[in-house]
Short mmCIF file of C-alpha atoms in Angstrom, two decimals:
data_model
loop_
_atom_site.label_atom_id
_atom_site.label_comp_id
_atom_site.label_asym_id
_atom_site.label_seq_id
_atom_site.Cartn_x
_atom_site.Cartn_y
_atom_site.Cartn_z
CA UNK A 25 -191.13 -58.74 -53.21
CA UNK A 26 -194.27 -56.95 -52.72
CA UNK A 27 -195.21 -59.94 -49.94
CA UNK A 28 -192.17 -58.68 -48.37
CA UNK A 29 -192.61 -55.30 -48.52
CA UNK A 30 -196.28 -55.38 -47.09
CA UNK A 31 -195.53 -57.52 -44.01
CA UNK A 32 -195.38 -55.83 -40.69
CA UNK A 33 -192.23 -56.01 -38.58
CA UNK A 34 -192.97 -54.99 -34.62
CA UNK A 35 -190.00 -53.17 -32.78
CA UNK A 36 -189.37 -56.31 -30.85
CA UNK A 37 -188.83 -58.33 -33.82
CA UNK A 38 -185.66 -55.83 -34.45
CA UNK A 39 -184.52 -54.97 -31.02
CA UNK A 40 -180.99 -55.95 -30.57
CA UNK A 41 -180.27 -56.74 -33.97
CA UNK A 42 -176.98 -56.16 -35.14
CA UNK A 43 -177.27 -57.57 -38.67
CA UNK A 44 -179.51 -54.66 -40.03
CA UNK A 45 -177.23 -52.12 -41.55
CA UNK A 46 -177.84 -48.41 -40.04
CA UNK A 47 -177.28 -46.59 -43.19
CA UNK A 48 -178.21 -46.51 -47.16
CA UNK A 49 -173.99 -46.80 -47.82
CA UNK A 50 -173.89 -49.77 -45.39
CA UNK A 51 -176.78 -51.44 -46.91
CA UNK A 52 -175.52 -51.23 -50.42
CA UNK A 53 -172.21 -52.44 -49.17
CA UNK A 54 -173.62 -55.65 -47.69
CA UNK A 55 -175.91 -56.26 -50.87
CA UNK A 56 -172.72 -56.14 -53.56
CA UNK A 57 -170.48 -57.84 -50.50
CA UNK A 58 -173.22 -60.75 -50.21
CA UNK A 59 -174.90 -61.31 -53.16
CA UNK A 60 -178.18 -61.19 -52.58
CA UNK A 61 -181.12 -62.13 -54.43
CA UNK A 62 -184.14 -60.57 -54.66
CA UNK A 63 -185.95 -61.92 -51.79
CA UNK A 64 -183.53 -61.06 -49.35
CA UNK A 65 -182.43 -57.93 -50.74
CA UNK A 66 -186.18 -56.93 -50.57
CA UNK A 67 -186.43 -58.12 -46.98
CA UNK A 68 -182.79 -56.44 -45.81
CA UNK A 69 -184.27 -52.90 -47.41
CA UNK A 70 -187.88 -53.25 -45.35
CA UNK A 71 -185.73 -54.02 -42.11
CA UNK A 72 -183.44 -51.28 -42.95
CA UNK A 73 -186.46 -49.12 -43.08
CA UNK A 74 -188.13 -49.90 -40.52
CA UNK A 75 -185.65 -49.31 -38.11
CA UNK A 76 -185.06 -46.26 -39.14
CA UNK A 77 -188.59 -45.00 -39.11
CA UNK A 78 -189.24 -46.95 -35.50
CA UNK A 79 -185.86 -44.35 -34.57
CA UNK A 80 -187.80 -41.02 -36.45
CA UNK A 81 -190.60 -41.72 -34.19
CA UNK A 82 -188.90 -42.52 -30.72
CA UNK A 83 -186.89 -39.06 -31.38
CA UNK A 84 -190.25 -37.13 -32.24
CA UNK A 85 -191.69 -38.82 -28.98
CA UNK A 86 -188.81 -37.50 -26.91
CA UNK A 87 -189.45 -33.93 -28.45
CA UNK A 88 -193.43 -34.22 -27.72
CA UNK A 89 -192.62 -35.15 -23.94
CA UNK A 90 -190.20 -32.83 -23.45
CA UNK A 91 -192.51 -29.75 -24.68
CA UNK A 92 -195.36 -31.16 -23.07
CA UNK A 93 -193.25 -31.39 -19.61
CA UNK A 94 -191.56 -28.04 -20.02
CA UNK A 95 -193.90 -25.44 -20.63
CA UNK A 96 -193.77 -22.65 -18.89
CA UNK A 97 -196.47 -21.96 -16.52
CA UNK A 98 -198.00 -18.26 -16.80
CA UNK A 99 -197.27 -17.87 -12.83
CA UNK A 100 -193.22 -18.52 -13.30
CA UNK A 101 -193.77 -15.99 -16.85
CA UNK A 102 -195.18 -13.48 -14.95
CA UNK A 103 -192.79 -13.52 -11.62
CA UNK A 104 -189.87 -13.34 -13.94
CA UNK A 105 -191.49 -10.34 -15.81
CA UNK A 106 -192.50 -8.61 -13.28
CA UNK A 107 -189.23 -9.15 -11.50
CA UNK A 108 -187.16 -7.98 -14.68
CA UNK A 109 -189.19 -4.69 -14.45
CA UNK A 110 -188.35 -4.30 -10.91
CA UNK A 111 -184.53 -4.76 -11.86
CA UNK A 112 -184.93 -1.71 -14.50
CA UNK A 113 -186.61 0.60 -11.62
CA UNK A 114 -185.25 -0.14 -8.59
CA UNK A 115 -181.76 0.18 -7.11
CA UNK A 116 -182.35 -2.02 -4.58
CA UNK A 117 -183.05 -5.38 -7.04
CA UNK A 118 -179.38 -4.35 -8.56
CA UNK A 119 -177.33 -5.08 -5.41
CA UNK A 120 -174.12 -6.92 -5.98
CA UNK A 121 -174.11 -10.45 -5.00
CA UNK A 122 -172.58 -10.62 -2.64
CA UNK A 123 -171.73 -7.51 -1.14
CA UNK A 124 -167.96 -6.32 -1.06
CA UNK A 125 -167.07 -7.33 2.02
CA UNK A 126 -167.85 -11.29 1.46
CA UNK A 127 -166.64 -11.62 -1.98
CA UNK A 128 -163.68 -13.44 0.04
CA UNK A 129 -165.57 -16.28 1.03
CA UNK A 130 -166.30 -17.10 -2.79
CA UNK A 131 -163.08 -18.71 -3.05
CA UNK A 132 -162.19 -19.50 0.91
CA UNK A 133 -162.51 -23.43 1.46
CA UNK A 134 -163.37 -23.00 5.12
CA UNK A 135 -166.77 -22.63 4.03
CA UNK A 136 -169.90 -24.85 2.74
CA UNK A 137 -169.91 -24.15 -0.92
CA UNK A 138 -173.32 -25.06 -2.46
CA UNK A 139 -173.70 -24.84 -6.53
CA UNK A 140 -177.37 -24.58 -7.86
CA UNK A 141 -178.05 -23.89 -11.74
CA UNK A 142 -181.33 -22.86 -12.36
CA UNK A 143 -183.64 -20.90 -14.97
CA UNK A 144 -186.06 -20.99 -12.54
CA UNK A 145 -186.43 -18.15 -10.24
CA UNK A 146 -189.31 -19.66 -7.84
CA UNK A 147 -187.11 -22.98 -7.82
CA UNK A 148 -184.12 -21.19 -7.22
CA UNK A 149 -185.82 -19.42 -3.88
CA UNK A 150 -187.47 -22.64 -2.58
CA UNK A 151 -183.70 -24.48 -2.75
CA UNK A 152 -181.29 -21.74 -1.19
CA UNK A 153 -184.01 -20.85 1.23
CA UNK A 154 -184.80 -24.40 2.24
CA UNK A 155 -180.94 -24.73 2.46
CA UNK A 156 -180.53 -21.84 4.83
CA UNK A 157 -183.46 -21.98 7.09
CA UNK A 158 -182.60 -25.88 8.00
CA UNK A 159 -179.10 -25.00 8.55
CA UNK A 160 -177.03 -25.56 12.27
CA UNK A 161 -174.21 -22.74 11.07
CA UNK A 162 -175.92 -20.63 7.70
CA UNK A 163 -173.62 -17.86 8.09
CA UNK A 164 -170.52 -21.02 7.11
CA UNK A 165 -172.87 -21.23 4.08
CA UNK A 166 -172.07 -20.21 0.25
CA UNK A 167 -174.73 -20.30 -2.70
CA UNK A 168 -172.94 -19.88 -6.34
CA UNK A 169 -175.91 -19.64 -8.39
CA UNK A 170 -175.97 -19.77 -12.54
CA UNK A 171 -178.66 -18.95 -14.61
CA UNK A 172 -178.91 -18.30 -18.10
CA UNK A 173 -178.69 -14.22 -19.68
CA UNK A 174 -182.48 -13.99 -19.93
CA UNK A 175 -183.28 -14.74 -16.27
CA UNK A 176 -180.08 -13.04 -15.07
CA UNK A 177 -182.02 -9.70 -13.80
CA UNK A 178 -184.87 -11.49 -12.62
CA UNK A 179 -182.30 -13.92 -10.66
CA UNK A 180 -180.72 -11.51 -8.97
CA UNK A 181 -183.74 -9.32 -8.61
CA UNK A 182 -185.20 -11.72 -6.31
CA UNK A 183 -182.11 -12.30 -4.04
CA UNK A 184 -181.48 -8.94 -4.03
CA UNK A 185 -185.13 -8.11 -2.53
CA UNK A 186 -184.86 -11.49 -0.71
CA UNK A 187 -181.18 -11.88 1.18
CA UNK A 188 -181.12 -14.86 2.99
CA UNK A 189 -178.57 -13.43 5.69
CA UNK A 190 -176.28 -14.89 7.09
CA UNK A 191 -175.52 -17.23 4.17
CA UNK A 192 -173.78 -15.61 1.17
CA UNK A 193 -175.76 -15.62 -2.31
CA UNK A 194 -173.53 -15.36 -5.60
CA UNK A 195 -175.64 -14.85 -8.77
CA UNK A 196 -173.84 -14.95 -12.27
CA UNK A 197 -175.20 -15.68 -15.77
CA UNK A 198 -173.66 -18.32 -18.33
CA UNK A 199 -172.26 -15.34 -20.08
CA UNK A 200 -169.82 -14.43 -17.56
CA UNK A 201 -167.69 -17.40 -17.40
CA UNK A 202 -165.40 -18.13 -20.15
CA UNK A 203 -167.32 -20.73 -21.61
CA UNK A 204 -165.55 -20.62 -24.96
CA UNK A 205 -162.24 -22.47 -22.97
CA UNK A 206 -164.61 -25.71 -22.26
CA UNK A 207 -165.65 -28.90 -24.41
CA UNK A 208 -168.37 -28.42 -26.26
CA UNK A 209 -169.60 -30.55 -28.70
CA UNK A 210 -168.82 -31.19 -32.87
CA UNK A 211 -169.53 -28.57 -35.28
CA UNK A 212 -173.34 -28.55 -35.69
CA UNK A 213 -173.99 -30.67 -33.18
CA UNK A 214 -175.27 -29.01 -30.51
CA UNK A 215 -177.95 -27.22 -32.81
CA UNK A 216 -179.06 -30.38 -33.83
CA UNK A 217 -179.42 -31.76 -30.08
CA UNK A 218 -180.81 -28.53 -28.85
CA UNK A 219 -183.84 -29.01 -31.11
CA UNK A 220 -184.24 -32.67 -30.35
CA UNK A 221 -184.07 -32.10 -26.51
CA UNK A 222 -183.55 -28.55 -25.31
CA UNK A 223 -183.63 -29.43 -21.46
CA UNK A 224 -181.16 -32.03 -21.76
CA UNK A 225 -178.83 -31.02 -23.93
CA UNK A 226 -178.51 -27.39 -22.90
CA UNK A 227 -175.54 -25.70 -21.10
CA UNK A 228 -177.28 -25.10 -18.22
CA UNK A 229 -178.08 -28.31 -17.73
CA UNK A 230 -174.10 -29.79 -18.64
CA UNK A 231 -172.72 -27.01 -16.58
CA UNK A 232 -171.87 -29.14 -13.65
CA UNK A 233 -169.82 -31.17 -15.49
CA UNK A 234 -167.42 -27.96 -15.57
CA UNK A 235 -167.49 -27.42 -12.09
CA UNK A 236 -163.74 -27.44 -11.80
CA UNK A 237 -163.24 -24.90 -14.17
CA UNK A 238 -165.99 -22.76 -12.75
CA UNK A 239 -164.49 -22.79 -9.46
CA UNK A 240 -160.60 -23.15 -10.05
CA UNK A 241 -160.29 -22.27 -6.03
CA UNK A 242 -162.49 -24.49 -4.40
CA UNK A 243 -161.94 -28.26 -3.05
CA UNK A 244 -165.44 -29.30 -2.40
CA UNK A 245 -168.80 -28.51 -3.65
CA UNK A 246 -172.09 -29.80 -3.26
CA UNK A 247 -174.09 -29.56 -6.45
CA UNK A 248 -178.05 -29.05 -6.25
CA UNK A 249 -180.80 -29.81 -9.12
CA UNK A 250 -183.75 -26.65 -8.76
CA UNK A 251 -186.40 -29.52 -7.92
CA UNK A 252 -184.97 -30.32 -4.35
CA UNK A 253 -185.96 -29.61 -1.36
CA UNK A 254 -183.74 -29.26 1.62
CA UNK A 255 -185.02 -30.56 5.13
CA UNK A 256 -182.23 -30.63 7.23
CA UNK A 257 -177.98 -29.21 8.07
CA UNK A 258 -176.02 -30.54 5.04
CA UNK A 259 -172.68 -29.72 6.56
CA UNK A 260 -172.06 -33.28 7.31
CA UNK A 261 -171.13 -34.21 3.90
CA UNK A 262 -168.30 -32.28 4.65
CA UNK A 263 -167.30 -35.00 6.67
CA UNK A 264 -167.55 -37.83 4.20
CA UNK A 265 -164.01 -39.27 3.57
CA UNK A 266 -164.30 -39.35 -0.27
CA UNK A 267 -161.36 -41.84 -0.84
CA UNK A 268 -159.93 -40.21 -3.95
CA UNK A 269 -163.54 -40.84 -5.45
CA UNK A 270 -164.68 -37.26 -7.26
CA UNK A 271 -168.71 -37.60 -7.09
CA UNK A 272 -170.70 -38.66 -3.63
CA UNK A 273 -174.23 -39.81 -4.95
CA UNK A 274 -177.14 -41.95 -3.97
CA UNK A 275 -177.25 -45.50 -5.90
CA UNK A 276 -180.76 -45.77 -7.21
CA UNK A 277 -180.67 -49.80 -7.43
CA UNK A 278 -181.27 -50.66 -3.89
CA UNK A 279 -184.40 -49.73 -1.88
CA UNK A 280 -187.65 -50.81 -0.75
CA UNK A 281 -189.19 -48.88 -3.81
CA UNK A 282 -188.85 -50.97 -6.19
CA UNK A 283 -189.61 -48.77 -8.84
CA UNK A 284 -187.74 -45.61 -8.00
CA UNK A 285 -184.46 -47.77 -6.45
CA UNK A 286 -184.20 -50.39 -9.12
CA UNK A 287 -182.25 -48.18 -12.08
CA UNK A 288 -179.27 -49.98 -13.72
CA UNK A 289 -177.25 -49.01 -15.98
CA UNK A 290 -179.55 -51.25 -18.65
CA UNK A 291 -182.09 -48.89 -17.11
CA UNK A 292 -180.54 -45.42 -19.00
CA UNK A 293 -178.26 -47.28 -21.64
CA UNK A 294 -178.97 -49.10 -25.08
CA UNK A 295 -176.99 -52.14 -24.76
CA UNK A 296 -178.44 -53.48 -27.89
CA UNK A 297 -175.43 -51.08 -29.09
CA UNK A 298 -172.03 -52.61 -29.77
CA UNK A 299 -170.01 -49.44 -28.24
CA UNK A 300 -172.26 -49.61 -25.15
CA UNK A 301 -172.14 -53.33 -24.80
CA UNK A 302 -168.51 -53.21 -25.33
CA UNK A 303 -167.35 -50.52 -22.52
CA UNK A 304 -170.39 -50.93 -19.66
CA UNK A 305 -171.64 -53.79 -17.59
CA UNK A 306 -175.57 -53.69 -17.89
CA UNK A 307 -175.93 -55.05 -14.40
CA UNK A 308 -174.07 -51.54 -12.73
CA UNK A 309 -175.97 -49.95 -9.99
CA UNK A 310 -176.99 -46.35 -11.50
CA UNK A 311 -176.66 -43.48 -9.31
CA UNK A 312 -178.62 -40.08 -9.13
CA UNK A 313 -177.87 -36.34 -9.60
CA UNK A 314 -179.84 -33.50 -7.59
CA UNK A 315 -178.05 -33.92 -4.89
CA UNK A 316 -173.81 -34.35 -5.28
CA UNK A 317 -170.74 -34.18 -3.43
CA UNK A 318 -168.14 -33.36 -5.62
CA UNK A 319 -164.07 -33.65 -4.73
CA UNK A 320 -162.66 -30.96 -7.22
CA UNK A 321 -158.99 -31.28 -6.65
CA UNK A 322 -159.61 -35.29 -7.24
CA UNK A 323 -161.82 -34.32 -10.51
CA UNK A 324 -158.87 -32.30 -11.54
CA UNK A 325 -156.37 -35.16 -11.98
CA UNK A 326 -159.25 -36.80 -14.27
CA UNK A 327 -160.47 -36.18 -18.09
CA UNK A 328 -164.34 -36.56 -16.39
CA UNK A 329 -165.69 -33.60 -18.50
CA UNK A 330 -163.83 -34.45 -21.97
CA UNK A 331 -164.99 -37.69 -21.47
CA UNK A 332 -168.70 -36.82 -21.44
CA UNK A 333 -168.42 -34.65 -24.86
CA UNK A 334 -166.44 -37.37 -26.62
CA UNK A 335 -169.36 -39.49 -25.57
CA UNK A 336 -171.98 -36.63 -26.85
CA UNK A 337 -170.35 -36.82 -29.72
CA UNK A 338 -170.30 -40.32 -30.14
CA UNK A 339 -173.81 -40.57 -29.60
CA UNK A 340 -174.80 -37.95 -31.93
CA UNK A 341 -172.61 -40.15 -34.88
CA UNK A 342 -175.15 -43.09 -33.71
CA UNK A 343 -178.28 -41.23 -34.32
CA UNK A 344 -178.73 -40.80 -30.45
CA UNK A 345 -179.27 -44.18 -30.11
CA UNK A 346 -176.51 -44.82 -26.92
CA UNK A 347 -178.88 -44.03 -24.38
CA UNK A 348 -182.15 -41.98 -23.25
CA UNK A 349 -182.42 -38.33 -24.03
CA UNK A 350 -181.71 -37.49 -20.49
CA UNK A 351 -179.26 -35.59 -18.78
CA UNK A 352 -177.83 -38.68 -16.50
CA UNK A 353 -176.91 -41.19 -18.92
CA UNK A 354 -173.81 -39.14 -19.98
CA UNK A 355 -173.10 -38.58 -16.34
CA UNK A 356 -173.34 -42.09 -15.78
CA UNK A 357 -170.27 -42.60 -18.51
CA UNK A 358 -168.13 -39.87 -17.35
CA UNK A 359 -168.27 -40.34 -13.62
CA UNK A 360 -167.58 -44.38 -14.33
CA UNK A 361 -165.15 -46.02 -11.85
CA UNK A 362 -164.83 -41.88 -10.06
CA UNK A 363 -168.14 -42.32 -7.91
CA UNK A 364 -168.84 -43.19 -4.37
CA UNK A 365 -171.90 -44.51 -2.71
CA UNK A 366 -173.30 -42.12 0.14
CA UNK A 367 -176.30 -43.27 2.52
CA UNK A 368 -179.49 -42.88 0.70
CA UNK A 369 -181.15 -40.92 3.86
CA UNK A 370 -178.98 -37.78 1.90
CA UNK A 371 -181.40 -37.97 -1.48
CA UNK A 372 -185.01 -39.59 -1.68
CA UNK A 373 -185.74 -39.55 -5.08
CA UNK A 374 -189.07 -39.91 -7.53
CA UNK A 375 -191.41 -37.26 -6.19
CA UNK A 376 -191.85 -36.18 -9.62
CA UNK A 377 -193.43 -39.72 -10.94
CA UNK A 378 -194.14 -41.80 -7.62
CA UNK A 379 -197.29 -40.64 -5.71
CA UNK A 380 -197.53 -43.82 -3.96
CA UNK A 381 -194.58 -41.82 -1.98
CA UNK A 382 -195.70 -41.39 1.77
CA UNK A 383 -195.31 -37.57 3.25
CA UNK A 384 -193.82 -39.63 6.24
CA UNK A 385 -191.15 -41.57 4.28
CA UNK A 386 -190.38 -37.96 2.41
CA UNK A 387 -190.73 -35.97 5.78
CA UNK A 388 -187.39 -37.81 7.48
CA UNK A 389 -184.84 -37.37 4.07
CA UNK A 390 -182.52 -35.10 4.61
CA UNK A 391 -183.24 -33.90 0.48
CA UNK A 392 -186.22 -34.83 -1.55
CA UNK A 393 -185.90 -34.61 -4.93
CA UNK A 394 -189.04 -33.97 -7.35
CA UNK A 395 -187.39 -35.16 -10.37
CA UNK A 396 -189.97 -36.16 -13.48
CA UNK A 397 -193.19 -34.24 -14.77
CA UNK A 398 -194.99 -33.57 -11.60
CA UNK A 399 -192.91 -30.91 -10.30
CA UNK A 400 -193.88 -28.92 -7.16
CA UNK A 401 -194.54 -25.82 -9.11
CA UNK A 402 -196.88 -27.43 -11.96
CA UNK A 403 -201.11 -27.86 -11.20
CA UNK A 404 -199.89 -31.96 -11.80
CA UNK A 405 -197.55 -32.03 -8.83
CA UNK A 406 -198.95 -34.17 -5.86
CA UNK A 407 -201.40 -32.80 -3.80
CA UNK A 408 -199.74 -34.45 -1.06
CA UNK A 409 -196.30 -34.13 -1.88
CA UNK A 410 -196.59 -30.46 -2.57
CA UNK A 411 -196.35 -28.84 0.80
CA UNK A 412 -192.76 -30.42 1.62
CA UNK A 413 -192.28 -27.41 -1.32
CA UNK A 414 -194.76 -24.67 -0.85
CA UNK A 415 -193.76 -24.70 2.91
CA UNK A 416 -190.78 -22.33 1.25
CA UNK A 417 -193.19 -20.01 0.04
CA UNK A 418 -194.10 -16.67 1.37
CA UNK A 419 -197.96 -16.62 0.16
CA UNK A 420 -197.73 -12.55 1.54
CA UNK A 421 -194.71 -11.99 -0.71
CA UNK A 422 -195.95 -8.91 -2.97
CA UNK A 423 -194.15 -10.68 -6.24
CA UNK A 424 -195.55 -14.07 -5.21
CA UNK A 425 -198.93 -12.55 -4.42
CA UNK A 426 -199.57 -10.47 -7.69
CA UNK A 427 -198.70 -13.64 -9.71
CA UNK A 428 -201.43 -15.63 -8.03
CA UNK A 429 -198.59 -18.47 -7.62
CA UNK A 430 -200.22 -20.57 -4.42
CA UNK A 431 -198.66 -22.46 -1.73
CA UNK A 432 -200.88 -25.13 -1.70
#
């Protein structure tokens, strides 16, 4: 027994194994059901164990990424103070967004209607203003924008002090929608999730999977991620006959970058897993968000967004073991079979993790998307990646200026 218990067992040795029972109730189950004698009883317990303490380490590696990724950098802490100040002293950072007069076009489907959640103030700026300045008709153009209560005042602060005429900017917090009538997850689940991953298993970062709800008027929305970059008119998807499909999106498993453009679903999913195995075909192009199309009247005929909490769910009750803690593998389940393929000139992805990325190449997309750790706005973005970004930056700007936050 003690032979047993002192040998070493790597995680390859276990990977895939569905023979290793996942609990203490499912291993004494097996031992009165089969039997066993010592030897393998002793053996069954150190695999048991082993597994479950490779598991306790992948989820505490998750959490060290995640806070090591997400920290906020003392330029972004001290625009969105110094913007919440200006909201408590000025009239002018209090505006209504939008003014009276266009509140109309919130809800009129002859317009461009362009959805951006964000926590992220200098983000937020670089996206709508990269949006409107590349633009053939901005004045046809909409921003909804959602942020969370604590940035609310420093959110509309900035677009209040920084209108982006003629487009229309909507800011609104989390707390003003009725979030109480949506999914959410199982009774102390979401608790349990926030702590293990706090980025990807926050509202703000699930809230376009309500976008029906959220906008109960509109027929067509184009959803952006804050780490985008707009570099030319996006009115054309507009165009794009969606064939009763509810999400437009860029397959990432074709490309000449074969590291970016060669996701799967393997890539995001544990197919080791019985559930996953059972439902998904590991060989499935993967798709990206940052940059979606999304048919709402063909989303409402759908159960998309209960579909992605039963799934939560499901993957809480399996230890989080379905897929990556990220925020695409549940989108991958809940848009399956309801997504169609758009030309990949519309999204260039990985200018977060790639820098073998040319500025050329990135130059001609019509979005670039800066998804991973180096984001534009962190010291570790690429040097020369960066300006596509800090082009959208007013250096002069007296909030941007007194924050030290550069452009290049």
């Amino acid at each position: 027994m003690y032979q047993v218990l002192e040998q070493s067992l790597s995680e390859e040795e276990l990977k895939g194994r569905s023979d290793i029972p996942q609990t203490l109730e499912d291993f004494m189950s097996e031992v009165e059901r089969s039997k066993s004698d010592a030897r393998e009883f002793t053996q069954k317990l150190k695999e048991m164990v082993t597994l479950m303490e490779q598991r306790t380490a992948k989820i505490q590696e998750y959490l060290y990424r995640h806070v090591a990724s997400s920290s906020i950098p003392k330029q972004l802490h001290c625009l969105a103070l110094k913007l919440a100040n200006e909201h408590s002293i000025n009239a002018d950072a209090r505006l209504q967004l939008p003014e009276a007069e266009l509140v109309p076009t919130l809800v009129d489907n002859n317009y461009f209607h362009f959805v951006l959640a964000s926590d992220n103030v200098l983000a937020a700026s670089v996206v709508a203003k990269s949006l409107v300045k590349n633009s053939l008709r901005p004045h046809k153009i909409v921003h909804h924008i959602i942020t969370d209560r604590k940035t609310y005042f420093p959110m509309q602060a900035w677009f209040s002090l920084h209108p982006l005429s003629p487009a229309t900017t909507e800011v609104k917090a989390l707390h003003h929608f009725d979030l109480l009538s949506f999914g959410t997850y199982g009774e102390g689940s979401e608790s349990e999730l926030q702590a293990l991953s706090p980025k990807c298993n926050s509202m703000m970062n699930h809230i376009r999977i309500h976008l029906p709800e959220l906008f109960p008027s509109l027929d067509k929305a184009v959803f952006l991620d804050d780490d985008i970059v707009i570099q030319t008119d996006l009115s054309p998807l507009w165009d794009i006959d969606m064939d009763g499909k509810v999400n437009g999106a860029v397959e990432t498993c074709r490309g000449e970058d074969k590291f970016v453009m060669s996701k799967k679903f393997k890539s995001y999913l544990n197919f080791s897993n019985p559930i996953i195995a059972r439902n998904f075909d590991p060989e499935e192009c993967a798709w990206a968000y940052g940059m979606n199309v999304f048919d709402l009247p063909a989303w409402r005929k759908t159960n998309i967004s209960s579909t992605c909490y039963n799934w939560l769910d499901e993957n809480l009750k399996s230890d989080l073991s379905l897929w990556q803690l990220e925020t695409l593998p549940p989108g991958l389940i809940a848009f399956h079979g309801h997504v169609l393929t758009i030309d990949p000139f519309w999204h260039m992805l990985g200018l977060g993790y790639q820098e073998t990325t040319s500025f050329s190449d990135a130059e001609s997309a019509a979005v670039v998307h800066f998804h991973g750790r180096a984001k534009p706005w962190f010291d570790i973005a690429f040097p020369h990646l960066r300006p596509l970004w800090a082009k959208y930056l007013d250096s002069s700007d007296r909030f941007i200026k007194s924050c030290h936050i550069r452009a290049s």
